Coordinates of C-alpha atoms and ligand atoms in Angstrom, one line a residue:
M1 CA 48.5 101.9 147.6
T2 CA 47.3 98.4 146.9
S3 CA 47.4 95.8 149.3
S4 CA 50.5 93.7 149.4
P5 CA 49.6 89.6 148.0
S6 CA 48.9 87.3 150.6
E7 CA 51.5 84.2 150.9
E8 CA 49.5 81.9 148.6
Q9 CA 49.3 85.1 145.9
H10 CA 52.5 85.2 146.3
S11 CA 53.9 82.1 146.0
A12 CA 51.6 81.7 143.2
M13 CA 53.3 84.7 141.7
T14 CA 55.7 84.1 138.8
T15 CA 59.5 84.9 138.9
A16 CA 59.3 85.4 134.7
P17 CA 59.6 88.9 133.7
T18 CA 56.1 88.4 131.6
V19 CA 53.1 86.7 131.1
Y20 CA 51.2 85.9 128.5
V21 CA 47.5 85.7 127.7
A22 CA 46.1 84.2 124.7
T23 CA 43.4 82.7 123.2
C24 CA 43.2 80.1 120.4
D25 CA 41.4 81.6 117.1
L26 CA 39.6 80.3 114.5
A27 CA 42.5 79.7 112.7
A28 CA 44.0 77.7 115.7
Q29 CA 46.4 79.8 116.2
L30 CA 47.3 80.8 119.9
R31 CA 47.1 84.7 120.1
G32 CA 47.5 87.4 122.6
R33 CA 49.4 89.8 124.5
A34 CA 51.7 89.7 127.3
V35 CA 52.4 92.3 130.5
P36 CA 54.8 92.6 132.8
A37 CA 54.5 89.8 135.8
S38 CA 54.2 92.8 138.0
R39 CA 50.5 93.3 136.8
E40 CA 49.4 89.3 137.0
E41 CA 46.8 90.7 139.7
A42 CA 45.5 93.0 137.8
L43 CA 45.4 91.2 134.7
L44 CA 43.8 88.2 136.6
R45 CA 41.6 90.4 138.1
S46 CA 40.2 92.2 135.4
G47 CA 42.0 90.7 132.0
T48 CA 43.5 93.2 129.1
G49 CA 42.2 94.3 125.9
W50 CA 41.7 92.7 122.9
V51 CA 39.5 93.4 119.7
P52 CA 36.4 91.3 118.3
A53 CA 37.8 91.5 114.4
D54 CA 41.1 89.6 115.7
L55 CA 38.6 86.8 115.4
A56 CA 38.6 86.8 111.6
I57 CA 42.8 86.9 111.3
T58 CA 43.8 83.8 109.1
G59 CA 46.6 81.3 109.3
F60 CA 48.5 82.9 107.2
G61 CA 48.1 86.4 108.8
P62 CA 45.6 89.1 106.6
I63 CA 42.3 89.4 107.9
A64 CA 38.9 88.1 106.6
D65 CA 36.4 90.1 105.4
N66 CA 34.1 90.1 108.8
V67 CA 31.3 91.7 110.6
F68 CA 33.0 93.5 113.2
G69 CA 35.1 96.3 111.5
S70 CA 36.9 98.5 113.4
T71 CA 34.8 98.9 116.4
G72 CA 34.1 97.2 119.7
D73 CA 36.4 96.3 122.6
L74 CA 37.0 92.8 124.3
R75 CA 38.6 91.5 127.6
L76 CA 41.0 88.5 127.4
M77 CA 39.8 87.0 131.1
P78 CA 42.6 84.6 131.8
D79 CA 41.3 81.1 133.6
P80 CA 43.9 80.9 136.6
A81 CA 43.1 77.2 135.8
T82 CA 45.2 76.9 132.7
R83 CA 49.0 78.7 134.0
V84 CA 51.5 77.2 132.7
D85 CA 54.9 78.4 133.3
I86 CA 58.0 77.6 130.7
P87 CA 61.2 78.2 132.4
A88 CA 64.0 79.8 131.9
D89 CA 66.6 78.4 129.4
G90 CA 70.2 79.4 128.5
G91 CA 70.0 82.6 127.3
L92 CA 66.1 82.4 126.7
P93 CA 63.9 84.1 129.4
G94 CA 61.0 82.0 130.9
T95 CA 57.2 83.0 130.7
R96 CA 54.1 82.3 132.3
L97 CA 50.9 81.3 130.1
Y98 CA 47.6 81.7 130.8
L99 CA 44.4 80.9 128.4
A100 CA 41.4 82.9 128.5
D101 CA 37.9 83.7 127.8
Q102 CA 37.2 86.0 125.7
T103 CA 34.3 88.9 127.4
L104 CA 32.7 92.0 126.7
P105 CA 34.0 94.8 128.4
D106 CA 31.5 94.5 131.3
G107 CA 32.8 90.9 131.9
T108 CA 29.6 89.2 130.1
P109 CA 31.0 86.4 127.7
W110 CA 31.3 87.0 124.5
E111 CA 28.9 84.8 122.6
C112 CA 32.0 84.2 119.5
C113 CA 34.4 82.9 122.4
P114 CA 35.5 79.7 121.0
R115 CA 36.4 78.4 124.7
R116 CA 33.3 79.5 125.4
F117 CA 31.6 77.3 122.5
L118 CA 33.4 74.3 124.3
T119 CA 32.5 75.2 127.6
T120 CA 28.6 75.6 127.1
A121 CA 28.8 72.2 125.0
L122 CA 30.2 70.7 128.0
E123 CA 27.1 72.3 130.5
E124 CA 24.5 70.8 128.1
L125 CA 26.0 67.5 128.2
R126 CA 25.5 68.0 131.9
A127 CA 22.5 69.2 132.2
E128 CA 20.4 66.9 129.5
L129 CA 22.6 63.6 130.1
G130 CA 23.9 64.2 133.9
V131 CA 27.2 63.0 132.3
T132 CA 30.6 64.5 132.4
V133 CA 33.0 64.4 129.2
I134 CA 36.5 62.8 129.6
A135 CA 38.8 63.2 126.7
S136 CA 42.0 63.2 125.4
F137 CA 43.7 64.5 122.5
E138 CA 46.7 62.8 120.8
H139 CA 48.9 64.5 118.7
E140 CA 51.4 63.1 116.0
F141 CA 53.8 65.9 114.9
T142 CA 57.1 65.6 112.6
L143 CA 60.3 66.9 114.2
A144 CA 62.7 68.3 111.7
G145 CA 66.4 68.5 112.1
T146 CA 67.1 65.1 113.6
A147 CA 68.8 62.0 111.5
P148 CA 66.8 59.9 109.4
S149 CA 65.5 56.5 111.6
P150 CA 63.5 53.5 111.7
P151 CA 59.9 53.9 112.2
F152 CA 59.2 53.2 115.9
S153 CA 62.6 52.9 116.9
F154 CA 64.8 53.1 119.7
E155 CA 67.0 55.0 117.9
R156 CA 64.2 57.4 116.9
Y157 CA 63.7 57.8 120.3
R158 CA 66.9 58.5 121.2
T159 CA 67.9 60.8 118.4
A160 CA 65.4 62.7 119.5
E161 CA 67.2 63.5 122.8
P162 CA 67.6 65.8 124.8
F163 CA 64.3 67.1 123.2
G164 CA 62.2 64.1 124.1
S165 CA 63.1 64.3 128.1
D166 CA 63.1 68.2 128.2
L167 CA 59.0 67.7 126.6
V168 CA 58.8 65.0 129.2
T169 CA 59.5 67.3 132.1
L170 CA 58.1 70.2 130.8
L171 CA 54.5 68.5 130.6
E172 CA 54.8 66.9 134.2
Q173 CA 55.9 70.4 135.7
A174 CA 52.6 71.6 133.8
G175 CA 50.8 69.0 135.1
F176 CA 49.2 67.7 132.0
A177 CA 50.1 64.2 132.8
P178 CA 52.0 62.9 129.7
E179 CA 50.9 59.2 129.0
T180 CA 53.3 58.1 126.2
W181 CA 56.0 59.5 123.8
L182 CA 56.8 57.4 121.3
P183 CA 58.7 57.3 117.6
E184 CA 55.7 57.0 114.8
Y185 CA 56.0 55.7 111.8
G186 CA 56.3 58.8 109.2
D187 CA 59.8 60.4 108.6
A188 CA 60.9 62.0 111.6
Q189 CA 57.4 61.6 113.0
H190 CA 56.6 61.4 116.8
E191 CA 53.6 61.4 118.9
I192 CA 52.6 62.5 122.4
T193 CA 49.8 61.6 124.6
L194 CA 48.4 62.8 128.0
S195 CA 46.2 61.1 130.1
P196 CA 42.5 61.6 130.1
A197 CA 41.1 64.8 132.0
E198 CA 37.8 66.6 132.3
G199 CA 36.9 68.1 128.8
L200 CA 37.8 71.2 129.0
V201 CA 40.8 70.7 130.7
A202 CA 42.1 68.2 127.6
A203 CA 41.2 70.7 125.1
D204 CA 43.0 73.8 126.9
R205 CA 45.7 71.2 127.3
A206 CA 45.6 70.4 123.4
V207 CA 45.4 74.0 122.8
L208 CA 48.8 74.8 125.2
L209 CA 50.9 71.5 124.1
R210 CA 51.2 72.4 120.5
E211 CA 52.9 75.5 121.4
L212 CA 55.0 74.1 124.2
V213 CA 56.4 71.4 121.7
R214 CA 56.7 74.0 119.2
D215 CA 58.9 76.0 121.4
L216 CA 61.0 73.8 123.1
A217 CA 61.8 71.9 119.7
R218 CA 62.6 75.8 118.4
R219 CA 65.1 76.2 121.9
R220 CA 66.8 72.9 120.8
G221 CA 67.4 74.1 117.2
L222 CA 64.6 71.5 115.6
R223 CA 61.3 72.1 114.3
A224 CA 58.1 70.7 115.3
C225 CA 55.4 70.7 112.6
F226 CA 52.1 69.4 113.2
A227 CA 50.8 70.1 109.8
P228 CA 48.2 67.4 108.4
L229 CA 50.8 66.4 106.0
L230 CA 54.5 67.8 105.0
D231 CA 54.1 66.0 101.5
P232 CA 51.2 64.7 99.9
A233 CA 53.1 61.4 99.6
G234 CA 54.0 61.5 103.2
T235 CA 52.6 59.7 106.6
G236 CA 49.7 62.2 108.2
N237 CA 49.9 63.9 111.6
G238 CA 46.6 63.3 113.8
V239 CA 45.2 64.5 116.5
H240 CA 43.0 61.7 117.8
I241 CA 40.4 63.0 120.2
H242 CA 39.4 60.5 122.7
L243 CA 35.9 60.4 124.7
S244 CA 34.2 58.7 127.5
F245 CA 31.4 60.0 130.2
R246 CA 30.8 59.7 133.3
D247 CA 27.6 59.8 135.4
A248 CA 26.6 61.7 138.4
D249 CA 28.4 58.8 140.7
G250 CA 31.3 58.8 138.5
N251 CA 30.9 55.5 136.8
P252 CA 31.6 55.0 133.1
A253 CA 28.4 55.8 130.9
L254 CA 30.0 54.8 127.4
H255 CA 30.4 50.8 128.4
D256 CA 28.0 48.1 128.3
P257 CA 29.2 44.8 127.6
S258 CA 26.2 43.3 126.8
R259 CA 26.2 45.5 123.4
P260 CA 27.5 45.6 119.9
G261 CA 31.3 46.4 120.8
G262 CA 30.3 47.1 124.3
L263 CA 29.4 50.7 123.5
S264 CA 26.5 51.4 125.7
E265 CA 23.1 52.6 124.5
L266 CA 24.0 56.3 125.2
G267 CA 27.4 55.5 123.2
T268 CA 25.8 54.6 120.2
R269 CA 23.5 56.6 119.7
F270 CA 25.7 59.5 121.0
S271 CA 27.8 58.5 118.0
A272 CA 25.0 58.7 115.7
G273 CA 25.2 61.9 115.5
I274 CA 28.7 62.2 114.8
L275 CA 28.2 60.3 111.9
R276 CA 25.3 62.1 110.3
H277 CA 26.7 65.1 110.8
A278 CA 30.3 63.9 109.7
P279 CA 30.5 65.9 106.8
A280 CA 30.2 69.5 108.7
L281 CA 31.6 68.2 111.1
T282 CA 35.3 67.6 109.1
A283 CA 35.0 71.7 108.6
V284 CA 35.9 72.1 111.6
T285 CA 37.6 69.5 112.9
A286 CA 39.9 68.9 109.7
A287 CA 40.6 72.4 108.8
S288 CA 42.9 73.2 106.0
P289 CA 42.9 71.9 102.5
V290 CA 45.6 69.6 103.1
S291 CA 43.3 67.7 105.8
F292 CA 41.3 66.1 103.7
L293 CA 44.4 64.7 101.5
R294 CA 45.1 62.5 105.2
L295 CA 41.9 62.2 105.1
T296 CA 41.8 59.0 102.4
P297 CA 41.6 55.6 102.8
H298 CA 44.8 53.5 103.9
R299 CA 46.3 56.2 105.9
W300 CA 45.1 55.3 108.9
S301 CA 43.6 58.2 109.7
A302 CA 39.7 58.1 108.9
G303 CA 38.6 56.5 105.5
G304 CA 35.1 56.7 105.8
A305 CA 32.2 57.7 108.0
F306 CA 31.5 54.7 110.1
L307 CA 32.0 53.3 113.4
A308 CA 33.9 49.9 114.6
E309 CA 35.4 48.3 116.9
R310 CA 39.3 48.7 116.7
N311 CA 39.5 49.5 113.5
R312 CA 42.0 52.4 112.3
E313 CA 40.6 53.2 109.3
A314 CA 37.1 54.0 110.9
M315 CA 36.1 57.7 112.1
L316 CA 34.9 56.8 115.5
R317 CA 37.1 53.7 116.5
I318 CA 36.0 51.8 119.8
C319 CA 39.1 51.4 121.8
P320 CA 38.4 48.9 124.5
G321 CA 39.7 48.9 128.0
T322 CA 42.1 46.0 129.2
G323 CA 42.0 44.0 132.6
P324 CA 39.6 44.8 135.4
D325 CA 39.1 48.5 134.7
A326 CA 38.4 48.0 131.5
G327 CA 34.9 49.5 131.3
A328 CA 35.8 52.7 132.5
Q329 CA 38.9 52.8 130.1
L330 CA 36.7 52.4 127.0
N331 CA 36.4 55.3 125.0
L332 CA 35.3 56.6 121.9
E333 CA 38.1 57.6 119.5
Y334 CA 37.7 60.6 116.5
R335 CA 40.6 60.3 114.3
A336 CA 39.3 63.0 111.7
A337 CA 41.0 66.0 113.5
D338 CA 44.0 67.4 112.9
A339 CA 46.0 70.4 114.8
T340 CA 45.0 72.8 111.7
A341 CA 41.4 72.7 114.2
N342 CA 40.8 74.7 117.4
P343 CA 40.3 72.3 119.9
W344 CA 37.9 74.1 121.5
L345 CA 35.4 73.9 118.4
A346 CA 36.6 70.6 117.5
L347 CA 35.7 68.9 121.0
G348 CA 32.3 71.2 121.0
V349 CA 31.3 70.3 117.8
L350 CA 31.5 66.3 118.3
L351 CA 29.6 66.9 121.5
R352 CA 27.0 69.1 120.2
A353 CA 26.2 66.6 117.5
G354 CA 26.6 63.5 119.6
L355 CA 23.6 64.9 121.8
E356 CA 21.7 65.8 118.2
G357 CA 21.7 62.1 117.9
I358 CA 20.3 61.4 121.5
R359 CA 18.2 64.6 121.4
R360 CA 16.8 63.8 117.6
G361 CA 16.5 60.0 118.0
Y362 CA 18.8 59.0 115.0
P363 CA 18.8 55.5 114.2
E364 CA 21.4 53.4 115.7
P365 CA 24.5 53.1 113.8
V366 CA 26.1 49.8 112.4
V367 CA 29.0 48.9 115.2
W368 CA 31.2 47.1 112.3
P369 CA 33.2 44.2 114.2
E370 CA 36.8 44.1 114.1
S371 CA 36.8 41.0 111.5
V372 CA 34.9 43.7 109.0
T373 CA 36.5 43.6 105.7
E374 CA 37.1 46.2 103.0
A375 CA 34.3 44.9 100.7
E376 CA 32.0 45.5 103.3
L377 CA 32.9 48.5 104.5
A378 CA 32.3 50.1 100.5
A379 CA 29.2 51.4 101.1
V380 CA 30.0 53.1 104.1
P381 CA 29.5 57.1 103.3
P382 CA 33.0 58.9 102.3
L383 CA 34.2 61.9 103.6
P384 CA 34.3 65.1 102.2
K385 CA 36.8 65.4 99.1
S386 CA 37.8 68.9 99.5
Q387 CA 38.0 71.6 102.1
E388 CA 35.5 73.7 100.2
E389 CA 33.2 70.4 100.1
A390 CA 33.5 70.4 103.9
L391 CA 32.5 74.3 103.9
N392 CA 29.7 73.9 102.0
E393 CA 28.2 70.9 104.0
L394 CA 28.8 72.9 107.2
E395 CA 26.9 76.0 105.7
K396 CA 24.3 73.5 104.2
D397 CA 23.9 71.8 107.7
D398 CA 21.5 73.8 109.7
V399 CA 22.0 71.4 112.5
V400 CA 25.6 71.8 113.1
G401 CA 25.3 75.5 111.9
G402 CA 23.0 75.8 114.6
F403 CA 26.1 75.2 117.2
F404 CA 27.2 78.5 116.4
A405 CA 26.7 82.2 117.2
P406 CA 25.6 83.4 113.8
D407 CA 28.5 85.9 113.8
L408 CA 31.1 83.0 114.6
L409 CA 29.8 80.8 112.0
T410 CA 30.0 83.9 109.3
T411 CA 33.3 84.3 110.6
Y412 CA 34.8 80.4 110.6
L413 CA 33.2 80.2 107.0
A414 CA 35.4 83.3 106.1
V415 CA 38.5 82.6 107.4
R416 CA 38.5 79.3 106.1
R417 CA 37.7 80.6 102.5
A418 CA 40.2 83.2 102.9
E419 CA 43.2 80.5 103.4
L420 CA 41.4 78.4 100.6
A421 CA 41.8 81.3 98.5
A422 CA 45.1 81.8 99.1
L423 CA 46.4 78.6 98.0
A424 CA 44.0 78.6 95.3
G425 CA 46.2 77.4 92.0
L426 CA 49.0 75.8 94.1
D427 CA 49.5 72.2 93.9
D428 CA 49.0 69.6 96.5
A429 CA 53.0 69.8 97.2
E430 CA 52.6 73.5 97.6
C431 CA 49.8 73.5 99.8
C432 CA 51.3 70.5 102.0
R433 CA 54.6 73.4 102.3
R434 CA 51.9 76.6 102.8
I435 CA 50.4 74.6 105.7
A436 CA 53.1 73.1 107.3
D437 CA 54.8 76.8 107.6
V438 CA 51.9 78.3 109.7
H439 CA 51.3 75.1 111.8
Ligands
LIG501 N1 49.1 58.8 111.3 C1 47.6 58.4 111.5 C2 46.9 59.5 111.4 O1 47.1 60.3 110.5 C3 47.4 57.8 112.5 C4 48.0 56.6 112.8 C5 48.0 56.1 114.5 O2 46.3 55.2 114.6 O3 48.7 56.0 115.3 O4 45.6 59.8 111.7
MG502 MG1 49.5 57.1 116.3

């Protein structure tokens, strides 16, 4: 007989009938399996089974060609810190969610696990730069099923009720520290922002947030869609990744008021790595054909690979803080991401590219001032025009390719190219619809 759980374990046990343990895969889909709540302790101790070839499942369902085949076994090992409870609601039971690391059967890390990709990047930054990464993912999404309303309006905010208040409550209960819930500019577009948190926590929250939003919308008779564009002429749904560093004493490491944009030498050299490898990075952060329709000038997404103070066309925007705490608030915002990207991989490649900028001593990039004109920016490097171009850049870029275990890179390219092939011959509007169906 197993011993009865301690009081602490007991209070931590769920009243929901099932516990779902999941990973976010290369297609940015949350996939996993449920166990009865009575098995939660065993689940936390030894995980549940998973299959290597699952990594090659595309966003549209079919599996891409892959190196894993029908053999091998993995474990999904839940991280207790990621626990989120979705309460019962009307006739629908609640559930408990955990995010998992993928391990080999003996518990050692699997080199292709996307969450591990981020944890190792965070460890490298800590070891080499002595910094802790603080991040926050801002998400825009479209809430279909609500009446038309003006951009940023009180009317839109109220039209989205009770969904909006229920969402803020759910996120607060989950400990996600929501910061702003705002009616955005595009048709039926909204945005939710969370307070900055340690890098892994922030990326875990990004993974979960999308599911919590979509799940709640379904329960309220609405549909939340995070696709980068719902129609080619529409407003984009971006994911903006905010980054800052703390040194070993907890002091902000990106701020130096004596330098351009108030960005420290460390921050400027870090930015150099992201800008140098921008084309390959977009293959990971803007991960669908439609993503590259969004990444065009005059959309306030990212109109080119440049670093600028307060400029919403910049791939990397310096967001200065305000008030006495301004130095701690200053952060870099990477704007060329969207929700077709896996948050662990997206943050991981940005951190690794920034680290390469420092390691390899790339020249410091121009920090374009707020007053820069469009004519002055005419010569900044453009971003890839298509997903095909971005994936080819990733394949060619040995530095960025080198961030990945070989099988992870091969599978990533195979998954994204299979998705691209599935949309071959469709016009932009139809591509938008197909991507919207799965995001
Ligand atoms: N919707 C824009 C995007 O696609 C962002 C607008 C904003 O700055 O909030 O990234
Ligand atoms: Mg916005």
